Short mmCIF file of C-alpha atoms in Angstrom, two decimals:
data_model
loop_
_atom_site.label_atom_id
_atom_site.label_comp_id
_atom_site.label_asym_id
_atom_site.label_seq_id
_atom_site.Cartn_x
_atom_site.Cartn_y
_atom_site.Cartn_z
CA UNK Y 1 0.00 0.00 0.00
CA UNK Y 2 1.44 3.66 -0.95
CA UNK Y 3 1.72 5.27 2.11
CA UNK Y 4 0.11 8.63 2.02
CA UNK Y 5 1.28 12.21 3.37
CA UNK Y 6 -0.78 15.09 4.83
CA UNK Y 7 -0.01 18.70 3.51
CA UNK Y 8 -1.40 21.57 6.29
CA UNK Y 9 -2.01 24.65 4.61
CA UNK Y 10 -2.07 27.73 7.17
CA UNK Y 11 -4.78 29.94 6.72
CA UNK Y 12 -3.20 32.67 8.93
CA UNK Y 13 -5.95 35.30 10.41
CA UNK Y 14 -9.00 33.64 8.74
CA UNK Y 15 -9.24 31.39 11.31
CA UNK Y 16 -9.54 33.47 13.65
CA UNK Y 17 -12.34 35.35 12.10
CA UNK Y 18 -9.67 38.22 11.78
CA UNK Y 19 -11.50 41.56 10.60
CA UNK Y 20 -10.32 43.73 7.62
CA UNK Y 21 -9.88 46.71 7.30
CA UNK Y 22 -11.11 48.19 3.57
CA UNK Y 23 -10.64 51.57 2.29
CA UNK Y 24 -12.99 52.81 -0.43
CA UNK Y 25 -10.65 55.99 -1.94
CA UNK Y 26 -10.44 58.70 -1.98
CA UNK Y 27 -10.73 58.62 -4.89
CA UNK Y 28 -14.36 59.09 -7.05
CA UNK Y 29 -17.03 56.56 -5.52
CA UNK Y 30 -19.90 58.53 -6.36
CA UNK Y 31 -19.01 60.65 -9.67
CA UNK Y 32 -19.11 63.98 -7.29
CA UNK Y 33 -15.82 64.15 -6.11
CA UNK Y 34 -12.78 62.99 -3.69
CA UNK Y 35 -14.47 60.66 -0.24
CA UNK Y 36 -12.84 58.15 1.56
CA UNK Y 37 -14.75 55.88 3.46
CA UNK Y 38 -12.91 53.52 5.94
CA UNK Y 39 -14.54 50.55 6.76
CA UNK Y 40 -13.72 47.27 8.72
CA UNK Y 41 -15.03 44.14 7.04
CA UNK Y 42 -16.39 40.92 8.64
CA UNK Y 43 -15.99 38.91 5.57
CA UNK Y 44 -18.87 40.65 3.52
CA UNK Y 45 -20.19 42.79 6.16
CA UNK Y 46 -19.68 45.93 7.31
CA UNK Y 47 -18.74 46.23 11.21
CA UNK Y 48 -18.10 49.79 11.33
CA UNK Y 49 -17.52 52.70 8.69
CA UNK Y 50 -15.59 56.32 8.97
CA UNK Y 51 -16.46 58.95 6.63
CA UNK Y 52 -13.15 60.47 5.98
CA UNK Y 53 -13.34 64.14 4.68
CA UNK Y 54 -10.90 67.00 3.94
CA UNK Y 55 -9.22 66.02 0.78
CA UNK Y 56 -11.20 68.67 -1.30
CA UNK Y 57 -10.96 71.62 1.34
CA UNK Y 58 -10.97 75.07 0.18
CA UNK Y 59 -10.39 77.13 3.27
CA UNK Y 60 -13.54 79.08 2.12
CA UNK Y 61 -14.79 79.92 5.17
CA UNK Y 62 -11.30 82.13 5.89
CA UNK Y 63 -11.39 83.25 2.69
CA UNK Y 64 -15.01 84.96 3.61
CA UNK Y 65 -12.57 86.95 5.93
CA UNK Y 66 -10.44 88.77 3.46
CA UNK Y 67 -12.96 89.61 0.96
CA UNK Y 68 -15.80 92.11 0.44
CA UNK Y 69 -19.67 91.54 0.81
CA UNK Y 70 -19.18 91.35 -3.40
CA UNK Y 71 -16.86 89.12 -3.83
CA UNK Y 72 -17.81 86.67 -0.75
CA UNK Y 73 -20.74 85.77 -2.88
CA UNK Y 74 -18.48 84.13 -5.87
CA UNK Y 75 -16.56 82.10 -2.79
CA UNK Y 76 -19.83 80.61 -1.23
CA UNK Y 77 -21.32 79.85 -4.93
CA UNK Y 78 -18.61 76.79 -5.75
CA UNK Y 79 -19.04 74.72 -2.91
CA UNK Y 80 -22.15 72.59 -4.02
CA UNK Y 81 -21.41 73.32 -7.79
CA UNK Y 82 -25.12 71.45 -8.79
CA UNK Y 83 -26.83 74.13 -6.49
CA UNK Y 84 -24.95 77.58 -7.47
CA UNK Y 85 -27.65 79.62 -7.19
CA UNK Y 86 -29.18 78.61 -4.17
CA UNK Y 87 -25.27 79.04 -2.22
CA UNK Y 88 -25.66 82.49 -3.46
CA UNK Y 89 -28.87 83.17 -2.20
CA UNK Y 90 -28.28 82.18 1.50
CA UNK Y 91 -25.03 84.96 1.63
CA UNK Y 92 -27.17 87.85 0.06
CA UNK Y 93 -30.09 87.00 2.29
CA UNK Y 94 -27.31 87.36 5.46
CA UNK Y 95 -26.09 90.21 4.21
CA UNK Y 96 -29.57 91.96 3.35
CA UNK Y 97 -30.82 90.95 6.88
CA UNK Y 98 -27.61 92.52 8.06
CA UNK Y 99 -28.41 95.64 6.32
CA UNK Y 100 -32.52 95.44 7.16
CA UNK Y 101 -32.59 96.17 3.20
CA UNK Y 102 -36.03 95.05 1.37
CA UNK Y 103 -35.53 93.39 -2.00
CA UNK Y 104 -37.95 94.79 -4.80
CA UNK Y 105 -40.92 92.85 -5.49
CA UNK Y 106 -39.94 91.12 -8.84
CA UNK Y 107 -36.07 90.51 -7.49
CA UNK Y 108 -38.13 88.38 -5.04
CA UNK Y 109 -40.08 86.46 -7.45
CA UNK Y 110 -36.87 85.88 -9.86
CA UNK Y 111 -34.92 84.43 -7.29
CA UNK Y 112 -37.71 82.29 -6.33
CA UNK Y 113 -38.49 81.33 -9.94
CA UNK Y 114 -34.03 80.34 -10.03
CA UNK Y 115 -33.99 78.64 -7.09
CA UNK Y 116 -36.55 76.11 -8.11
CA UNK Y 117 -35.07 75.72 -11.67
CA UNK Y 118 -31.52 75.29 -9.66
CA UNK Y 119 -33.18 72.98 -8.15
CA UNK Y 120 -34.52 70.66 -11.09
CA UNK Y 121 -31.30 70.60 -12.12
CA UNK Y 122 -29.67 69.76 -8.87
CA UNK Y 123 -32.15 66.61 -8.96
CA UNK Y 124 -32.18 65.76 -11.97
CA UNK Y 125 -27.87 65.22 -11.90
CA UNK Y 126 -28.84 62.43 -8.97
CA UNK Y 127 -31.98 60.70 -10.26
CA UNK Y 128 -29.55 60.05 -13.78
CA UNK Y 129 -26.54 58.91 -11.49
CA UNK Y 130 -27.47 57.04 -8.87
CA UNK Y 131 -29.42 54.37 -11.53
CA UNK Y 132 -25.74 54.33 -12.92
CA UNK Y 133 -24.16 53.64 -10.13
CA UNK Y 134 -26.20 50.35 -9.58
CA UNK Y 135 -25.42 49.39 -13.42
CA UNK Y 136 -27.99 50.73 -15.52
CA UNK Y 137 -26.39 52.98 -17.72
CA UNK Y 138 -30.38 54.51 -19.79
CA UNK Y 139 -31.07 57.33 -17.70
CA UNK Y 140 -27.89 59.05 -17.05
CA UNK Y 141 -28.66 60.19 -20.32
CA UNK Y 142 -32.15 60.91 -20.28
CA UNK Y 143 -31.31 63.17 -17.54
CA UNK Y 144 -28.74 65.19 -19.20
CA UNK Y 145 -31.14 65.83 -22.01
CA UNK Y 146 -33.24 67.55 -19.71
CA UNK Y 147 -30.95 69.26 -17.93
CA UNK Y 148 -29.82 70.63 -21.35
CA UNK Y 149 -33.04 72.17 -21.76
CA UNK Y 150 -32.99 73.86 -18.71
CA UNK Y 151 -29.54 74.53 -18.17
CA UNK Y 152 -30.08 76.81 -21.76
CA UNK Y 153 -32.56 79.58 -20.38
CA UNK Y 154 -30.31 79.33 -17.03
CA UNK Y 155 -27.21 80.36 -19.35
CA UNK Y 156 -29.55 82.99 -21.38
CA UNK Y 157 -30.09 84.44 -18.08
CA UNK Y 158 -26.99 84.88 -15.94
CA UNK Y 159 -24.24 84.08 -18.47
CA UNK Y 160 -22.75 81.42 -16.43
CA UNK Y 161 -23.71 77.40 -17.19
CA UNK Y 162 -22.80 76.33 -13.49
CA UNK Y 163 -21.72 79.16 -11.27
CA UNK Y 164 -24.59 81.78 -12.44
CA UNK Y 165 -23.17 84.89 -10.32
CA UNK Y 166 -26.81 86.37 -10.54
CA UNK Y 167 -27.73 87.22 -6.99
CA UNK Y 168 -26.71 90.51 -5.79
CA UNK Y 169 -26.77 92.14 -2.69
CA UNK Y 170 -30.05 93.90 -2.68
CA UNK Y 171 -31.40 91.98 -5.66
CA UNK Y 172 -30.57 90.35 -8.97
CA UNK Y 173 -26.95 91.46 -11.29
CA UNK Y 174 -29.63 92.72 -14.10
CA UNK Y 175 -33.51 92.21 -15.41
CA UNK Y 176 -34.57 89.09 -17.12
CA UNK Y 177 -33.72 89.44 -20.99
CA UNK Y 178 -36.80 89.96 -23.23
CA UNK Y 179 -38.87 86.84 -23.96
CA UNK Y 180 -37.17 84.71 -21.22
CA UNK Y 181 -40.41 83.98 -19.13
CA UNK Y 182 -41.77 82.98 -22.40
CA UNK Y 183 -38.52 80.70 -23.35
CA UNK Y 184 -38.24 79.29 -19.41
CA UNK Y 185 -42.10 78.08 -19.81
CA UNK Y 186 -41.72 76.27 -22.96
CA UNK Y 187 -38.32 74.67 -20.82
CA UNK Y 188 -40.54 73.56 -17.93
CA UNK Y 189 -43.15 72.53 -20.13
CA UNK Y 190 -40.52 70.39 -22.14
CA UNK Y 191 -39.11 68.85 -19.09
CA UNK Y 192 -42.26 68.03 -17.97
CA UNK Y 193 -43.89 65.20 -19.53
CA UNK Y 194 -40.63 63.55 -20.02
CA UNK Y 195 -39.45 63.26 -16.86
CA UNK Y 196 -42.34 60.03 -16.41
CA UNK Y 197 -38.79 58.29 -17.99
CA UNK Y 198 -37.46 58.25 -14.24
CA UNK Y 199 -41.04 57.12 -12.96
CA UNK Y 200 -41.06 54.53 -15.49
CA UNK Y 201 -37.65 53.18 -16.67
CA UNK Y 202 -36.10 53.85 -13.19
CA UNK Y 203 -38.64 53.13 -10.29
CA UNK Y 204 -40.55 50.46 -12.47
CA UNK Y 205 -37.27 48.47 -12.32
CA UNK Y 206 -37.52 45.11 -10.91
CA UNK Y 207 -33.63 45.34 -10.44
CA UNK Y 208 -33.36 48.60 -9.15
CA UNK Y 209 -36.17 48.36 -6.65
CA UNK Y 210 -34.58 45.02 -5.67
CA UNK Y 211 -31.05 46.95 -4.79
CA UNK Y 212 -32.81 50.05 -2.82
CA UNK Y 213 -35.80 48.23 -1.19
CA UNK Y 214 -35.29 47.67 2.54
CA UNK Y 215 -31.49 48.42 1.88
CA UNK Y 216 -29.82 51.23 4.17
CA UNK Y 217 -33.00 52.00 6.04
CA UNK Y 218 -32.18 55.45 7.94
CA UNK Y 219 -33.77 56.01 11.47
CA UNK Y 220 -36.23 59.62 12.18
CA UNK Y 221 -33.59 59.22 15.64
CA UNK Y 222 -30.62 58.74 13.37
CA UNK Y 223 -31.76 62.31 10.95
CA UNK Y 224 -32.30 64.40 14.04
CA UNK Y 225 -29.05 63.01 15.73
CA UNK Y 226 -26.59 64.03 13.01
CA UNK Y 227 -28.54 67.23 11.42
CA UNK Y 228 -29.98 65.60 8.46
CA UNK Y 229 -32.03 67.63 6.47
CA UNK Y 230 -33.62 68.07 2.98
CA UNK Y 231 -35.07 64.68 1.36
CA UNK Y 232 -33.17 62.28 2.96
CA UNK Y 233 -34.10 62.92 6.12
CA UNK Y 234 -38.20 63.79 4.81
CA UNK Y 235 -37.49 59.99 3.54
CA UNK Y 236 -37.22 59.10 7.09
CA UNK Y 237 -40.70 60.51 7.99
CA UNK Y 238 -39.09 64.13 9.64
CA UNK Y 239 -41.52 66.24 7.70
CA UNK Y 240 -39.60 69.36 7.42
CA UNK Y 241 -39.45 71.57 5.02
CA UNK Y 242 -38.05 75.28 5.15
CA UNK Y 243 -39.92 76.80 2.55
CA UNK Y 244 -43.20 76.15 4.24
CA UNK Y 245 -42.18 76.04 8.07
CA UNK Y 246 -40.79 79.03 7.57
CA UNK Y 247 -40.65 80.82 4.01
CA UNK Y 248 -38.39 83.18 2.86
CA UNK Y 249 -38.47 84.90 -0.66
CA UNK Y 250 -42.03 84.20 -1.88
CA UNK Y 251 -42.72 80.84 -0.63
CA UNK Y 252 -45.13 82.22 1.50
CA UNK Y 253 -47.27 82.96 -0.80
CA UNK Y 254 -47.27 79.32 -2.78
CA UNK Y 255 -48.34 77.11 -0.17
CA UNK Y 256 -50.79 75.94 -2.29
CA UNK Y 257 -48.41 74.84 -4.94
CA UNK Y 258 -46.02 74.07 -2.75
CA UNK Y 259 -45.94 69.79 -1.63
CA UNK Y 260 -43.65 68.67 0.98
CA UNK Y 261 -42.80 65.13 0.06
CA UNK Y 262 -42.03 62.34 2.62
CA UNK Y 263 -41.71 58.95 2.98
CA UNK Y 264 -41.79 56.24 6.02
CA UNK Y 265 -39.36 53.25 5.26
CA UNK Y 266 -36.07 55.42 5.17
CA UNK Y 267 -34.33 53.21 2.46
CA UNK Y 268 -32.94 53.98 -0.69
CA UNK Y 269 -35.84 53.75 -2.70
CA UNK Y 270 -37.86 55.77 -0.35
CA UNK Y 271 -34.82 58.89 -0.69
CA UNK Y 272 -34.77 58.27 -4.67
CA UNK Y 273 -38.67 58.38 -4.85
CA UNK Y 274 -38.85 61.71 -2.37
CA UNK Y 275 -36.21 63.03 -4.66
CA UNK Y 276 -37.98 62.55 -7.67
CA UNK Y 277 -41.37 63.83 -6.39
CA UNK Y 278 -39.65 67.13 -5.70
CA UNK Y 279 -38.84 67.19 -8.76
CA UNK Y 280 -41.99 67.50 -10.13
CA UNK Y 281 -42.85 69.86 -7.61
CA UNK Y 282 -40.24 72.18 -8.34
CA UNK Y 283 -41.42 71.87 -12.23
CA UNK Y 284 -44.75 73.00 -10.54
CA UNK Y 285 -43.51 75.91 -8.51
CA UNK Y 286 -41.33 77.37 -11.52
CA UNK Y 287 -44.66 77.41 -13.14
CA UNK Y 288 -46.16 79.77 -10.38
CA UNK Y 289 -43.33 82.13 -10.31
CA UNK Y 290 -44.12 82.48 -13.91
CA UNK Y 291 -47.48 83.21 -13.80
CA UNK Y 292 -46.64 85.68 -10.84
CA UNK Y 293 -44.05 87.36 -12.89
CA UNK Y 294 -46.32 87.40 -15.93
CA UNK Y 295 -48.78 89.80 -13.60
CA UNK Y 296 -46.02 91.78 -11.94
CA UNK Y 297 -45.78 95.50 -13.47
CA UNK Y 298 -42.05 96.69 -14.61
CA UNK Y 299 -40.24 97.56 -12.22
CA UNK Y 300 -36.03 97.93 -10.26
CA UNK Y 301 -34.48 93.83 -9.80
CA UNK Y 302 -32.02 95.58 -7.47
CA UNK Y 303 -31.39 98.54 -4.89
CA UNK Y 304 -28.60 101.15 -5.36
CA UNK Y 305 -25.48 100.31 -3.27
CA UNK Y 306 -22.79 102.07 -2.02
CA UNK Y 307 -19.30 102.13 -3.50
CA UNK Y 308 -17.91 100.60 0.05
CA UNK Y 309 -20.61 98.34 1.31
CA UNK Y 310 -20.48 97.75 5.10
CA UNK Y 311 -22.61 96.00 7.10
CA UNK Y 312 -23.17 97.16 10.88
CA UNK Y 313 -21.56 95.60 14.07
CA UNK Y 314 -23.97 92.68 15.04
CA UNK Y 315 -24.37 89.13 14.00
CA UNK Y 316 -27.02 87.00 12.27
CA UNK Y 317 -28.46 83.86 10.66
CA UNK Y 318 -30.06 83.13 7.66
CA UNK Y 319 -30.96 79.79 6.31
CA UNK Y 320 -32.57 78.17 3.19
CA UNK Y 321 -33.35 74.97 1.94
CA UNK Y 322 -31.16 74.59 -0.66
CA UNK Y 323 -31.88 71.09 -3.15
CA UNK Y 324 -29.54 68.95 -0.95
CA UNK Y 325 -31.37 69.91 2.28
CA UNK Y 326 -30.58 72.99 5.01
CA UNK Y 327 -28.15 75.61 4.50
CA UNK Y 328 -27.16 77.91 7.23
CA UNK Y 329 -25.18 81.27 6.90
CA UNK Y 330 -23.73 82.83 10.45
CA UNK Y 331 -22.61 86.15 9.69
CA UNK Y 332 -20.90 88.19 12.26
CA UNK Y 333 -19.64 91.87 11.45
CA UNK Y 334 -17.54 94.05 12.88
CA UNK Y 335 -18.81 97.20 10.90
CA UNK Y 336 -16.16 96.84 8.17
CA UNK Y 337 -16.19 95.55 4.73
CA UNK Y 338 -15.25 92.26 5.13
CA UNK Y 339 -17.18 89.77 7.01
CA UNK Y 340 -15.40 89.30 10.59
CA UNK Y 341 -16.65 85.61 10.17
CA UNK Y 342 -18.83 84.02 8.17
CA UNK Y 343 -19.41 80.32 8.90
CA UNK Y 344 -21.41 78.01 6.28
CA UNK Y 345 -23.47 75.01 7.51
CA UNK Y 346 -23.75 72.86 4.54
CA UNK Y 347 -26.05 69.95 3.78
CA UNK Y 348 -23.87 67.24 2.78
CA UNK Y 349 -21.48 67.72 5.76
CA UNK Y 350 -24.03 66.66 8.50
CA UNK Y 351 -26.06 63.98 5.83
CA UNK Y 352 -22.90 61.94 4.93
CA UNK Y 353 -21.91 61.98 8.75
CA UNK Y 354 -25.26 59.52 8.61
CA UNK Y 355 -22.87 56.65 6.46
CA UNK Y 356 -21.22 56.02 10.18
CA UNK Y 357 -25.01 54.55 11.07
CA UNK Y 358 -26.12 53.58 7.89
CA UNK Y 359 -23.54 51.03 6.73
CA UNK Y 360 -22.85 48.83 10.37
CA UNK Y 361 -24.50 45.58 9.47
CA UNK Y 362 -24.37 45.94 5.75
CA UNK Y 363 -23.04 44.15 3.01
CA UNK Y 364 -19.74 45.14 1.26
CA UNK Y 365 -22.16 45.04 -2.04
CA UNK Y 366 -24.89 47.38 -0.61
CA UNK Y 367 -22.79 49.95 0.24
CA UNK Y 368 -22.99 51.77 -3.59
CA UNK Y 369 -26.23 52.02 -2.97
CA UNK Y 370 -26.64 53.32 0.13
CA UNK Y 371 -23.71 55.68 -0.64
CA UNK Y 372 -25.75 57.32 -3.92
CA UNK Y 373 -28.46 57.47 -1.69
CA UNK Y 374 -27.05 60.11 -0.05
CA UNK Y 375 -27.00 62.43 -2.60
CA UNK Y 376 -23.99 64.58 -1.71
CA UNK Y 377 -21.64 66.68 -3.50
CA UNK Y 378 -18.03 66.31 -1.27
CA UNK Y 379 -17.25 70.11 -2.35
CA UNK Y 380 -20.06 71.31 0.15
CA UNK Y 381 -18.90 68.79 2.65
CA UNK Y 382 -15.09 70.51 2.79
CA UNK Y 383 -16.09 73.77 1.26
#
């Protein structure tokens, strides 16, 4: 008989149920800039995860220190470059409380009518993206044909394609051109009907609802814990909404167009369908600025400024809801030019904080998922 001889292989830390430690970056996980996540890995799960932030930082906040109330504005419009117009908004609205300055009647209405276009296309970006990141490659492009559309009377407007530089302190840089209302309707209108494509192609995905269903389920404890705002945490059930709890610009008079969208289950499909019902609110609201406008008599976008603009010694805070969820602006003057601080609460800082709950207990292969979900942009996490 041949004798026979036993080979032990050594299977070093697996046997031991060892865990790993796994960094994701930083480099682009999302398509919206540098994040590093580290997370430590039982097998396929997730045991704990750190948000890692910083690589993007733009000292902006300094910045604020050494520059007029002017040029402050073009600082605070890059941080969440999908949402340019709305970071604008939130300084001149410090500012003009600052100054107790009242905005003329149709400056009002513009911005209003800007900020919900800003925000169509601030959706629109994530309800093409986030399908690609789970594989499904249709209606990235569906959604930049939209956002062409839009994106055109946005550029016919203020010049700029991302970074408008439209708001002013006091009002808008200039009046609408001639025929814009008329070209931004037929825009809306356009958008419209087509964006069923998302309702349709996306949600009415057996695969897609199969990878956001139930997965990364987000606690109404969890959003009030770490500051989450806008529709990720309305997807939790925290019904909250700025522009109706308390309006700024002319919200208050289109609560009844305005809809505050929420959801119960907290999972990604319950943040991609509040996102895409906002959507079609904002579509809705543009439509009610227009009409507004359309009944508004000529009239000044702006108020007359002074060559030096100072604000007086005091502080103050002003906050919006920009598309990614609550913006705060905490302006404190000394009575000179130059803010003496100016310190930006962004969105996506205090919703991607959320990851550190979300992913514990996960799988490695849910974590895309849940990380789209989030809808962030890591330039208004660092700013």
């Amino acid at each position: 008989m041949t004798p026979t001889t036993e080979t032990t292989v050594g299977i070093g830390g697996a046997a031991e149920s060892t865990d790993m430690v796994l960094n994701i970056g930083p480099q682009h996980p999302s398509t919206h800039g540098v994040l590093r996540l580290k997370l430590v890995l039982d097998g396929e799960r997730i045991t704990s995860a750190e948000p890692v932030i910083g690589y993007m930082h733009r000292g902006a906040e300094k910045l604020f220190e050494a520059r007029d109330y002017r040029q402050i504005i073009m600082l605070a419009n890059r941080h969440d470059w999908l949402s340019a117009f709305s970071n604008e908004l939130g300084v001149v609205l410090a500012v003009e409380r600052m100054l107790g300055m009242e905005v003329p009647t149709r400056a009002v209405w513009t911005r209003t009518l800007l900020a919900e276009l800003n925000r169509v296309l601030n959706h629109l970006m994530f309800l093409g993206s986030y399908p690609l990141e789970l594989g499904g490659i249709t209606p990235v492009f569906y959604a930049f044909r939209e956002r062409e559309v839009l994106q055109n009377v946005m550029e016919e407007v203020s010049g700029g394609r991302m970074h408008y530089m439209f708001n002013r302190v006091g009002g808008l840089k200039e009046d609408l051109p001639a025929g814009w209302t008329t070209r931004a309707r037929a825009a809306v209108a356009a958008v419209r009907p087509r964006m069923d494509v998302f309702d349709d192609l996306v949600l009415g995905n057996e695969i897609f609802r199969g990878r956001t269903r139930g997965v990364g389920a987000l606690s109404a404890g969890a959003v009030h814990a770490y500051g989450v705002s806008g529709p990720i945490a309305r997807a939790s059930g925290v019904d909250f909404d700025l522009r109706r709890d308390e309006p700024y610009l002319a919200y208050g008079e289109l609560q009844d167009t305005l809809k505050v969208v929420t959801r119960t289950e907290g999972d990604c499909l319950a943040r991609f369908e509040c996102l895409l019902e906002q959507t079609h609110n904002a579509l809705d609201l543009a439509d009610a600025c227009l009409d507004r406008l359309a009944e508004l008599p000529p009239g000044p976008v702006n108020q007359r400024l002074p060559k030096v603009l100072k604000a007086p010694e005091g502080h103050t805070y002003a906050w919006t809801e920009n598309p990614l969820g609550i913006n705060g602006y905490y302006l404190v003057s000394k009575g000179e030019k130059t803010p003496y601080r100016l310190k930006l609460r962004s969105a996506s800082y205090n919703n991607i904080q959320a990851l550190a709950d979300l992913l514990p207990g996960t799988l490695v292969a849910d974590m895309v998922a849940i990380l789209g979900s989030l809808f962030f942009v890591v330039g208004d996490i660092d700013k």
